[in-house]
Amino acid sequence: MSAALVKGRGLTKTFAGGVRAVAGVDITIGTGETLGLVGESGCGKSTLARLMLRLIEPDGGTLHFRDAEITHLPDRAMRALRRDMGIVFQDPFGSLNPRMSVAQLLAEPLKVHGLGDARARVAALLELVGLLPDHAARYPHEFSGGQRQRIAIARALATQPAFLVCDEPTSALDVSIQAQVLNLLSDLQARLGLACLFVSHNLAAVRHMAPRVAVMYLGRIVEEAPREAIFSDPQHPYTQALLSAVSEPGSTRRARIVLRGEVPSPADPPSGCHFRTRCPRAVVRCAEVLPPLIQHGAGHRVACHFPGTLTAAETS
Ligand SMILES: Nc1ncnc2c1ncn2[C@@H]1O[C@H](COP(=O)(O)OP(=O)(O)OP(=O)(O)O)[C@@H](O)[C@H]1O
Ligand SMILES: [Mg+2]
């Protein structure tokens, strides 16, 4: 992996009501690298993404950006650092002020950071995301959903950040245009050398975007590996269950794994391994000892006492 750009260690976030949205996560993204983050709704993906941008404060753990610890960086210094970070949200309607023209929306981050010559930069940004110079004078409601997301991407990239978080960037879009936006993002990622955290519950989108994938369950990363290993040789029972839920045309290799019960409440997670209440392989030890995320082959880490492919008996 290239030099670490963003590094979280032991990141923890507890919300009101004792909801442990993120429970001690170690995560590293190298310069120019894309990490995919998958997991069911409510497992803490967005909270972890926000922690990594310090949009919310962790109540435990540390965050480094380019070799410097920024966990408690004062607001002033943090504001200066923000030009190096961007975020694209799921819903461009919610993230773009409807009363601002595209030119204003794209110029705003430049003004905030005192980066001059907004006009030329706005034109360049529109071209970068496949929009036309004329679009600068229009307002968000005058665009299609896909075009609006292009505007949101252009705005996130206005200050030429080194780190971009994409939080479900295509989940609100028509299926027909999701691929266009994904292609744009992967093209920009490569062209601009962006480090990217790509958050999605859609495994196909993650596979398309991210050479390395982390799987999250109830506030913790349970498996992390190169894309090929996650999709062809998943070790954690939860990863196997996630993969089995998506049908791949022509693939009959993987038995469908039906998980027992519901995701437990993050306010009252199970002892030991958070997944053990739904795991076909769980034994007493899983309730007693939290399995650490440990090395399991090159670049492959798994948090399970008994990793490996589930047997037919276990999946039936
Ligand atoms: N600001 C908040 N205040 C209180 N609880 C929160 C807040 N934000 C998130 N949570 C809770 O933290 C947990 C994780 O939420 P989060 O939004 O990070 O999950 P997610 O994986 O992004 O889900 P989704 O796939 O639905 O976007 C959930 O139980 C959620 O209800
Ligand atoms: Mg989310």
mmCIF file of C-alpha atoms and ligand atoms in Angstrom:
data_model
loop_
_atom_site.group_PDB
_atom_site.id
_atom_site.type_symbol
_atom_site.label_atom_id
_atom_site.label_comp_id
_atom_site.label_asym_id
_atom_site.label_seq_id
_atom_site.Cartn_x
_atom_site.Cartn_y
_atom_site.Cartn_z
ATOM 1 C CA MET A 1 0.000 0.000 0.000
ATOM 2 C CA SER A 2 1.125 3.558 -0.669
ATOM 3 C CA ALA A 3 1.863 5.949 2.207
ATOM 4 C CA ALA A 4 -1.056 6.344 4.593
ATOM 5 C CA LEU A 5 -3.056 9.509 3.930
ATOM 6 C CA VAL A 6 -5.829 8.942 6.467
ATOM 7 C CA LYS A 7 -5.379 6.675 9.448
ATOM 8 C CA GLY A 8 -7.905 5.989 12.193
ATOM 9 C CA ARG A 9 -7.020 3.889 15.233
ATOM 10 C CA GLY A 10 -9.553 2.660 17.753
ATOM 11 C CA LEU A 11 -12.150 5.113 16.450
ATOM 12 C CA THR A 12 -15.260 5.049 18.593
ATOM 13 C CA LYS A 13 -18.486 7.035 18.481
ATOM 14 C CA THR A 14 -21.385 6.645 20.881
ATOM 15 C CA PHE A 15 -24.589 8.609 20.347
ATOM 16 C CA ALA A 16 -27.336 9.511 22.796
ATOM 17 C CA GLY A 17 -29.087 6.460 24.168
ATOM 18 C CA GLY A 18 -25.801 4.562 24.297
ATOM 19 C CA VAL A 19 -25.858 3.768 20.573
ATOM 20 C CA ARG A 20 -22.331 2.616 19.785
ATOM 21 C CA ALA A 21 -22.350 3.451 16.090
ATOM 22 C CA VAL A 22 -18.604 2.902 15.707
ATOM 23 C CA ALA A 23 -16.873 0.634 18.195
ATOM 24 C CA GLY A 24 -13.085 0.704 17.983
ATOM 25 C CA VAL A 25 -12.276 0.779 14.271
ATOM 26 C CA ASP A 26 -8.774 0.713 12.779
ATOM 27 C CA ILE A 27 -8.814 1.980 9.219
ATOM 28 C CA THR A 28 -6.148 3.224 6.818
ATOM 29 C CA ILE A 29 -6.426 4.732 3.352
ATOM 30 C CA GLY A 30 -3.291 5.263 1.319
ATOM 31 C CA THR A 31 -2.590 8.209 -0.962
ATOM 32 C CA GLY A 32 -4.533 7.709 -4.180
ATOM 33 C CA GLU A 33 -6.167 4.549 -2.878
ATOM 34 C CA THR A 34 -9.873 3.661 -2.878
ATOM 35 C CA LEU A 35 -11.293 1.664 0.025
ATOM 36 C CA GLY A 36 -14.824 0.323 -0.272
ATOM 37 C CA LEU A 37 -16.899 0.121 2.915
ATOM 38 C CA VAL A 38 -19.909 -2.198 2.928
ATOM 39 C CA GLY A 39 -22.441 -3.366 5.454
ATOM 40 C CA GLU A 40 -26.151 -3.356 6.213
ATOM 41 C CA SER A 41 -28.114 -0.218 6.987
ATOM 42 C CA GLY A 42 -27.313 1.141 10.447
ATOM 43 C CA CYS A 43 -23.980 -0.674 10.878
ATOM 44 C CA GLY A 44 -22.112 2.637 11.213
ATOM 45 C CA LYS A 45 -20.722 3.324 7.732
ATOM 46 C CA SER A 46 -21.749 6.979 7.561
ATOM 47 C CA THR A 47 -20.659 7.606 11.131
ATOM 48 C CA LEU A 48 -17.220 6.140 10.398
ATOM 49 C CA ALA A 49 -16.991 8.215 7.196
ATOM 50 C CA ARG A 50 -17.813 11.395 9.116
ATOM 51 C CA LEU A 51 -15.296 10.523 11.813
ATOM 52 C CA MET A 52 -12.605 10.162 9.160
ATOM 53 C CA LEU A 53 -13.304 13.702 7.944
ATOM 54 C CA ARG A 54 -13.685 14.915 11.521
ATOM 55 C CA LEU A 55 -17.149 16.179 10.667
ATOM 56 C CA ILE A 56 -18.056 14.591 13.986
ATOM 57 C CA GLU A 57 -15.782 14.133 16.980
ATOM 58 C CA PRO A 58 -14.785 10.640 18.096
ATOM 59 C CA ASP A 59 -15.180 9.827 21.768
ATOM 60 C CA GLY A 60 -12.269 7.449 21.545
ATOM 61 C CA GLY A 61 -9.341 6.698 19.270
ATOM 62 C CA THR A 62 -7.048 8.785 17.115
ATOM 63 C CA LEU A 63 -7.115 10.198 13.603
ATOM 64 C CA HIS A 64 -4.077 11.007 11.480
ATOM 65 C CA PHE A 65 -4.014 12.870 8.181
ATOM 66 C CA ARG A 66 -0.728 12.991 6.260
ATOM 67 C CA ASP A 67 1.454 11.917 9.207
ATOM 68 C CA ALA A 68 -0.048 14.522 11.563
ATOM 69 C CA GLU A 69 -2.455 13.666 14.333
ATOM 70 C CA ILE A 70 -5.637 15.696 13.859
ATOM 71 C CA THR A 71 -7.846 14.089 16.513
ATOM 72 C CA HIS A 72 -7.894 17.294 18.559
ATOM 73 C CA LEU A 73 -6.705 19.797 15.980
ATOM 74 C CA PRO A 74 -8.160 23.231 16.854
ATOM 75 C CA ASP A 75 -11.008 24.533 14.644
ATOM 76 C CA ARG A 76 -8.867 27.098 12.846
ATOM 77 C CA ALA A 77 -6.258 24.585 11.751
ATOM 78 C CA MET A 78 -9.002 22.077 10.953
ATOM 79 C CA ARG A 79 -10.742 24.580 8.671
ATOM 80 C CA ALA A 80 -7.538 25.040 6.673
ATOM 81 C CA LEU A 81 -7.193 21.278 6.360
ATOM 82 C CA ARG A 82 -10.752 20.967 5.030
ATOM 83 C CA ARG A 83 -9.716 22.032 1.551
ATOM 84 C CA ASP A 84 -7.873 18.720 1.362
ATOM 85 C CA MET A 85 -11.065 16.748 2.082
ATOM 86 C CA GLY A 86 -14.311 16.394 0.173
ATOM 87 C CA ILE A 87 -17.564 14.528 0.608
ATOM 88 C CA VAL A 88 -20.319 13.467 -1.774
ATOM 89 C CA PHE A 89 -23.615 12.479 -0.152
ATOM 90 C CA GLN A 90 -26.378 10.172 -1.282
ATOM 91 C CA ASP A 91 -28.912 12.896 -1.991
ATOM 92 C CA PRO A 92 -27.641 15.806 -4.111
ATOM 93 C CA PHE A 93 -30.947 17.624 -3.575
ATOM 94 C CA GLY A 94 -30.270 17.742 0.135
ATOM 95 C CA SER A 95 -26.618 18.710 -0.220
ATOM 96 C CA LEU A 96 -27.003 21.548 -2.758
ATOM 97 C CA ASN A 97 -28.576 24.840 -1.688
ATOM 98 C CA PRO A 98 -31.517 25.305 -4.104
ATOM 99 C CA ARG A 99 -31.146 29.090 -4.024
ATOM 100 C CA MET A 100 -27.604 29.043 -5.372
ATOM 101 C CA SER A 101 -26.693 28.796 -9.040
ATOM 102 C CA VAL A 102 -24.201 26.153 -10.107
ATOM 103 C CA ALA A 103 -21.562 28.881 -10.508
ATOM 104 C CA GLN A 104 -22.182 30.015 -6.924
ATOM 105 C CA LEU A 105 -22.238 26.449 -5.601
ATOM 106 C CA LEU A 106 -18.885 25.669 -7.175
ATOM 107 C CA ALA A 107 -17.306 29.025 -6.299
ATOM 108 C CA GLU A 108 -18.314 28.901 -2.635
ATOM 109 C CA PRO A 109 -15.667 26.420 -1.434
ATOM 110 C CA LEU A 110 -13.034 28.390 -3.394
ATOM 111 C CA LYS A 111 -14.046 31.589 -1.616
ATOM 112 C CA VAL A 112 -14.103 29.915 1.784
ATOM 113 C CA HIS A 113 -10.504 28.835 1.290
ATOM 114 C CA GLY A 114 -9.364 32.054 -0.394
ATOM 115 C CA LEU A 115 -8.564 30.364 -3.690
ATOM 116 C CA GLY A 116 -8.853 33.033 -6.361
ATOM 117 C CA ASP A 117 -10.107 33.099 -9.955
ATOM 118 C CA ALA A 118 -13.358 31.226 -9.384
ATOM 119 C CA ARG A 119 -14.686 31.785 -12.931
ATOM 120 C CA ALA A 120 -11.997 29.815 -14.689
ATOM 121 C CA ARG A 121 -12.109 27.132 -12.019
ATOM 122 C CA VAL A 122 -15.911 26.782 -12.278
ATOM 123 C CA ALA A 123 -15.641 26.223 -16.022
ATOM 124 C CA ALA A 124 -12.890 23.652 -15.500
ATOM 125 C CA LEU A 125 -14.925 21.854 -12.832
ATOM 126 C CA LEU A 126 -17.994 21.637 -15.053
ATOM 127 C CA GLU A 127 -15.907 20.130 -17.813
ATOM 128 C CA LEU A 128 -14.280 17.741 -15.354
ATOM 129 C CA VAL A 129 -17.648 16.207 -14.443
ATOM 130 C CA GLY A 130 -19.082 16.189 -17.966
ATOM 131 C CA LEU A 131 -21.339 19.243 -17.752
ATOM 132 C CA LEU A 132 -21.511 22.225 -20.108
ATOM 133 C CA PRO A 133 -20.293 25.820 -19.576
ATOM 134 C CA ASP A 134 -23.917 27.017 -19.929
ATOM 135 C CA HIS A 135 -24.907 24.987 -16.906
ATOM 136 C CA ALA A 136 -23.100 27.453 -14.618
ATOM 137 C CA ALA A 137 -26.054 29.858 -14.685
ATOM 138 C CA ARG A 138 -28.676 27.235 -13.830
ATOM 139 C CA TYR A 139 -30.089 26.148 -10.467
ATOM 140 C CA PRO A 140 -30.125 22.637 -8.972
ATOM 141 C CA HIS A 141 -33.819 21.988 -9.744
ATOM 142 C CA GLU A 142 -33.114 22.489 -13.444
ATOM 143 C CA PHE A 143 -31.076 19.290 -13.626
ATOM 144 C CA SER A 144 -31.713 15.555 -13.650
ATOM 145 C CA GLY A 145 -30.697 13.501 -10.601
ATOM 146 C CA GLY A 146 -27.546 12.278 -12.309
ATOM 147 C CA GLN A 147 -26.548 15.792 -13.365
ATOM 148 C CA ARG A 148 -27.193 17.072 -9.860
ATOM 149 C CA GLN A 149 -24.865 14.436 -8.475
ATOM 150 C CA ARG A 150 -22.247 15.573 -11.004
ATOM 151 C CA ILE A 151 -22.590 19.082 -9.597
ATOM 152 C CA ALA A 152 -22.180 17.727 -6.058
ATOM 153 C CA ILE A 153 -19.045 15.880 -7.178
ATOM 154 C CA ALA A 154 -17.659 19.027 -8.844
ATOM 155 C CA ARG A 155 -18.302 20.976 -5.641
ATOM 156 C CA ALA A 156 -16.563 18.335 -3.538
ATOM 157 C CA LEU A 157 -13.557 18.506 -5.860
ATOM 158 C CA ALA A 158 -13.459 22.313 -6.159
ATOM 159 C CA THR A 159 -10.550 22.762 -3.747
ATOM 160 C CA GLN A 160 -8.601 19.838 -5.223
ATOM 161 C CA PRO A 161 -8.807 17.614 -2.154
ATOM 162 C CA ALA A 162 -6.542 14.621 -1.659
ATOM 163 C CA PHE A 163 -9.250 12.654 0.166
ATOM 164 C CA LEU A 164 -12.814 12.186 -1.017
ATOM 165 C CA VAL A 165 -15.578 10.393 0.857
ATOM 166 C CA CYS A 166 -18.443 9.114 -1.275
ATOM 167 C CA ASP A 167 -21.319 8.092 0.995
ATOM 168 C CA GLU A 168 -23.801 6.049 -1.067
ATOM 169 C CA PRO A 169 -23.249 8.409 -4.018
ATOM 170 C CA THR A 170 -25.473 6.488 -6.415
ATOM 171 C CA SER A 171 -28.082 4.961 -4.116
ATOM 172 C CA ALA A 172 -30.668 7.686 -4.800
ATOM 173 C CA LEU A 173 -30.217 7.564 -8.582
ATOM 174 C CA ASP A 174 -32.086 5.672 -11.266
ATOM 175 C CA VAL A 175 -30.418 2.349 -11.962
ATOM 176 C CA SER A 176 -29.857 3.447 -15.567
ATOM 177 C CA ILE A 177 -27.617 6.349 -14.543
ATOM 178 C CA GLN A 178 -25.892 4.787 -11.548
ATOM 179 C CA ALA A 179 -23.228 3.255 -13.790
ATOM 180 C CA GLN A 180 -22.509 6.615 -15.448
ATOM 181 C CA VAL A 181 -21.871 8.271 -12.108
ATOM 182 C CA LEU A 182 -19.761 5.340 -10.889
ATOM 183 C CA ASN A 183 -17.693 5.502 -14.071
ATOM 184 C CA LEU A 184 -17.231 9.238 -13.623
ATOM 185 C CA LEU A 185 -16.103 8.728 -10.016
ATOM 186 C CA SER A 186 -13.634 5.974 -10.826
ATOM 187 C CA ASP A 187 -12.284 7.997 -13.750
ATOM 188 C CA LEU A 188 -11.812 11.074 -11.553
ATOM 189 C CA GLN A 189 -10.313 9.008 -8.761
ATOM 190 C CA ALA A 190 -7.646 7.646 -11.088
ATOM 191 C CA ARG A 191 -7.075 10.874 -13.015
ATOM 192 C CA LEU A 192 -6.729 13.082 -9.942
ATOM 193 C CA GLY A 193 -4.953 10.503 -7.784
ATOM 194 C CA LEU A 194 -7.644 10.829 -5.116
ATOM 195 C CA ALA A 195 -7.744 8.751 -1.996
ATOM 196 C CA CYS A 196 -11.335 7.673 -1.677
ATOM 197 C CA LEU A 197 -13.582 6.080 0.925
ATOM 198 C CA PHE A 198 -16.450 4.618 -1.067
ATOM 199 C CA VAL A 199 -19.392 3.754 1.180
ATOM 200 C CA SER A 200 -22.208 1.605 -0.117
ATOM 201 C CA HIS A 201 -24.529 -1.232 0.787
ATOM 202 C CA ASN A 202 -24.408 -2.185 -2.895
ATOM 203 C CA LEU A 203 -21.735 -4.853 -3.356
ATOM 204 C CA ALA A 204 -21.669 -4.512 -7.141
ATOM 205 C CA ALA A 205 -20.927 -0.781 -6.844
ATOM 206 C CA VAL A 206 -18.178 -1.434 -4.310
ATOM 207 C CA ARG A 207 -16.677 -4.113 -6.507
ATOM 208 C CA HIS A 208 -16.667 -1.701 -9.428
ATOM 209 C CA MET A 209 -15.034 1.110 -7.459
ATOM 210 C CA ALA A 210 -12.719 -0.282 -4.843
ATOM 211 C CA PRO A 211 -9.580 -2.450 -5.140
ATOM 212 C CA ARG A 212 -9.742 -2.973 -1.375
ATOM 213 C CA VAL A 213 -12.891 -3.621 0.619
ATOM 214 C CA ALA A 214 -13.801 -3.437 4.304
ATOM 215 C CA VAL A 215 -16.931 -5.132 5.639
ATOM 216 C CA MET A 216 -18.640 -3.580 8.639
ATOM 217 C CA TYR A 217 -21.062 -5.172 11.080
ATOM 218 C CA LEU A 218 -22.599 -3.395 14.063
ATOM 219 C CA GLY A 219 -19.899 -0.770 14.501
ATOM 220 C CA ARG A 220 -16.878 -2.912 13.747
ATOM 221 C CA ILE A 221 -14.869 -3.920 10.701
ATOM 222 C CA VAL A 222 -15.112 -7.715 10.530
ATOM 223 C CA GLU A 223 -13.124 -8.342 7.354
ATOM 224 C CA GLU A 224 -10.859 -6.339 5.097
ATOM 225 C CA ALA A 225 -9.078 -7.568 1.991
ATOM 226 C CA PRO A 226 -8.230 -6.921 -1.629
ATOM 227 C CA ARG A 227 -11.415 -6.972 -3.715
ATOM 228 C CA GLU A 228 -10.570 -10.334 -5.318
ATOM 229 C CA ALA A 229 -10.186 -12.005 -1.927
ATOM 230 C CA ILE A 230 -13.391 -10.508 -0.524
ATOM 231 C CA PHE A 231 -15.433 -11.667 -3.489
ATOM 232 C CA SER A 232 -13.822 -15.036 -4.207
ATOM 233 C CA ASP A 233 -12.476 -16.132 -0.833
ATOM 234 C CA PRO A 234 -14.455 -14.439 1.952
ATOM 235 C CA GLN A 235 -13.409 -15.700 5.384
ATOM 236 C CA HIS A 236 -15.868 -14.106 7.798
ATOM 237 C CA PRO A 237 -19.294 -15.794 7.997
ATOM 238 C CA TYR A 238 -20.949 -12.364 7.766
ATOM 239 C CA THR A 239 -19.111 -11.490 4.539
ATOM 240 C CA GLN A 240 -20.202 -14.837 3.129
ATOM 241 C CA ALA A 241 -23.799 -14.121 4.077
ATOM 242 C CA LEU A 242 -23.680 -10.651 2.500
ATOM 243 C CA LEU A 243 -22.292 -12.083 -0.732
ATOM 244 C CA SER A 244 -24.776 -14.920 -0.832
ATOM 245 C CA ALA A 245 -27.634 -12.429 -0.708
ATOM 246 C CA VAL A 246 -26.689 -10.949 -4.078
ATOM 247 C CA SER A 247 -27.342 -13.224 -7.008
ATOM 248 C CA GLU A 248 -24.591 -13.292 -9.561
ATOM 249 C CA PRO A 249 -25.717 -14.337 -13.010
ATOM 250 C CA GLY A 250 -24.320 -17.748 -13.900
ATOM 251 C CA SER A 251 -22.889 -18.354 -10.448
ATOM 252 C CA THR A 252 -24.178 -21.350 -8.572
ATOM 253 C CA ARG A 253 -21.076 -21.843 -6.506
ATOM 254 C CA ARG A 254 -22.274 -20.107 -3.400
ATOM 255 C CA ALA A 255 -25.066 -21.512 -1.315
ATOM 256 C CA ARG A 256 -27.579 -18.985 -0.078
ATOM 257 C CA ILE A 257 -26.973 -18.230 3.583
ATOM 258 C CA VAL A 258 -30.046 -17.096 5.433
ATOM 259 C CA LEU A 259 -29.088 -15.288 8.611
ATOM 260 C CA ARG A 260 -31.073 -15.940 11.749
ATOM 261 C CA GLY A 261 -32.856 -13.043 13.423
ATOM 262 C CA GLU A 262 -32.427 -9.300 13.146
ATOM 263 C CA VAL A 263 -29.373 -7.089 13.513
ATOM 264 C CA PRO A 264 -29.096 -6.504 17.290
ATOM 265 C CA SER A 265 -29.494 -2.972 18.643
ATOM 266 C CA PRO A 266 -26.244 -0.969 18.605
ATOM 267 C CA ALA A 267 -27.334 0.305 22.041
ATOM 268 C CA ASP A 268 -27.161 -3.228 23.396
ATOM 269 C CA PRO A 269 -24.782 -5.250 21.210
ATOM 270 C CA PRO A 270 -23.987 -8.905 21.988
ATOM 271 C CA SER A 271 -20.931 -9.707 24.103
ATOM 272 C CA GLY A 272 -17.810 -10.964 22.375
ATOM 273 C CA CYS A 273 -18.276 -11.101 18.626
ATOM 274 C CA HIS A 274 -21.133 -8.788 17.598
ATOM 275 C CA PHE A 275 -22.125 -11.202 14.841
ATOM 276 C CA ARG A 276 -22.306 -14.335 16.963
ATOM 277 C CA THR A 277 -26.096 -14.141 17.602
ATOM 278 C CA ARG A 278 -26.665 -14.651 13.869
ATOM 279 C CA CYS A 279 -23.625 -16.745 13.036
ATOM 280 C CA PRO A 280 -24.108 -20.376 12.016
ATOM 281 C CA ARG A 281 -20.666 -21.183 13.418
ATOM 282 C CA ALA A 282 -20.882 -19.475 16.806
ATOM 283 C CA VAL A 283 -19.777 -21.351 19.940
ATOM 284 C CA VAL A 284 -19.423 -20.313 23.585
ATOM 285 C CA ARG A 285 -16.011 -18.723 22.975
ATOM 286 C CA CYS A 286 -17.586 -16.268 20.502
ATOM 287 C CA ALA A 287 -19.754 -14.838 23.289
ATOM 288 C CA GLU A 288 -16.844 -14.624 25.703
ATOM 289 C CA VAL A 289 -13.951 -13.270 23.657
ATOM 290 C CA LEU A 290 -13.999 -10.439 21.130
ATOM 291 C CA PRO A 291 -12.165 -11.728 18.046
ATOM 292 C CA PRO A 292 -9.507 -9.178 17.016
ATOM 293 C CA LEU A 293 -9.091 -8.193 13.375
ATOM 294 C CA ILE A 294 -6.002 -10.233 12.514
ATOM 295 C CA GLN A 295 -3.954 -11.071 9.462
ATOM 296 C CA HIS A 296 -5.178 -13.948 7.324
ATOM 297 C CA GLY A 297 -3.093 -13.996 4.167
ATOM 298 C CA ALA A 298 -1.630 -11.063 2.245
ATOM 299 C CA GLY A 299 -3.482 -7.848 3.025
ATOM 300 C CA HIS A 300 -6.404 -9.903 4.326
ATOM 301 C CA ARG A 301 -7.678 -9.339 7.860
ATOM 302 C CA VAL A 302 -10.527 -11.139 9.568
ATOM 303 C CA ALA A 303 -12.166 -10.707 12.972
ATOM 304 C CA CYS A 304 -13.400 -14.243 13.589
ATOM 305 C CA HIS A 305 -12.336 -17.083 15.885
ATOM 306 C CA PHE A 306 -13.218 -19.636 13.200
ATOM 307 C CA PRO A 307 -12.702 -18.075 9.773
ATOM 308 C CA GLY A 308 -13.192 -20.044 6.595
ATOM 309 C CA THR A 309 -15.809 -21.132 4.099
ATOM 310 C CA LEU A 310 -19.056 -22.201 5.705
ATOM 311 C CA THR A 311 -19.908 -25.840 5.084
ATOM 312 C CA ALA A 312 -23.147 -27.034 3.497
ATOM 313 C CA ALA A 313 -24.355 -28.178 6.910
ATOM 314 C CA GLU A 314 -23.711 -24.730 8.377
ATOM 315 C CA THR A 315 -25.526 -22.879 5.618
ATOM 316 C CA SER A 316 -28.614 -25.053 5.428
HETATM 317 N N1 LIG B 1 -26.602 11.891 14.867
HETATM 318 C C1 LIG B 1 -27.009 10.727 15.401
HETATM 319 N N2 LIG B 1 -27.609 10.692 16.596
HETATM 320 C C2 LIG B 1 -27.993 9.530 17.151
HETATM 321 N N3 LIG B 1 -27.822 8.315 16.574
HETATM 322 C C3 LIG B 1 -27.230 8.285 15.364
HETATM 323 C C4 LIG B 1 -26.797 9.486 14.706
HETATM 324 N N4 LIG B 1 -26.240 9.139 13.520
HETATM 325 C C5 LIG B 1 -26.328 7.791 13.431
HETATM 326 N N5 LIG B 1 -26.928 7.275 14.532
HETATM 327 C C6 LIG B 1 -27.144 5.851 14.811
HETATM 328 O O1 LIG B 1 -25.886 5.193 14.688
HETATM 329 C C7 LIG B 1 -26.031 3.930 14.035
HETATM 330 C C8 LIG B 1 -25.200 3.917 12.780
HETATM 331 O O2 LIG B 1 -25.734 4.853 11.856
HETATM 332 P P1 LIG B 1 -25.050 5.176 10.451
HETATM 333 O O3 LIG B 1 -25.840 6.260 9.815
HETATM 334 O O4 LIG B 1 -23.613 5.421 10.667
HETATM 335 O O5 LIG B 1 -25.228 3.793 9.677
HETATM 336 P P2 LIG B 1 -25.055 3.451 8.133
HETATM 337 O O6 LIG B 1 -24.288 2.171 8.064
HETATM 338 O O7 LIG B 1 -24.513 4.630 7.406
HETATM 339 O O8 LIG B 1 -26.557 3.158 7.661
HETATM 340 P P3 LIG B 1 -27.251 3.416 6.214
HETATM 341 O O9 LIG B 1 -26.774 2.290 5.325
HETATM 342 O O10 LIG B 1 -28.711 3.291 6.517
HETATM 343 O O11 LIG B 1 -26.841 4.764 5.738
HETATM 344 C C9 LIG B 1 -27.527 3.760 13.801
HETATM 345 O O12 LIG B 1 -28.056 3.021 14.865
HETATM 346 C C10 LIG B 1 -28.041 5.181 13.805
HETATM 347 O O13 LIG B 1 -29.395 5.200 14.219
HETATM 348 MG MG MG B 2 -25.224 5.817 5.856
#
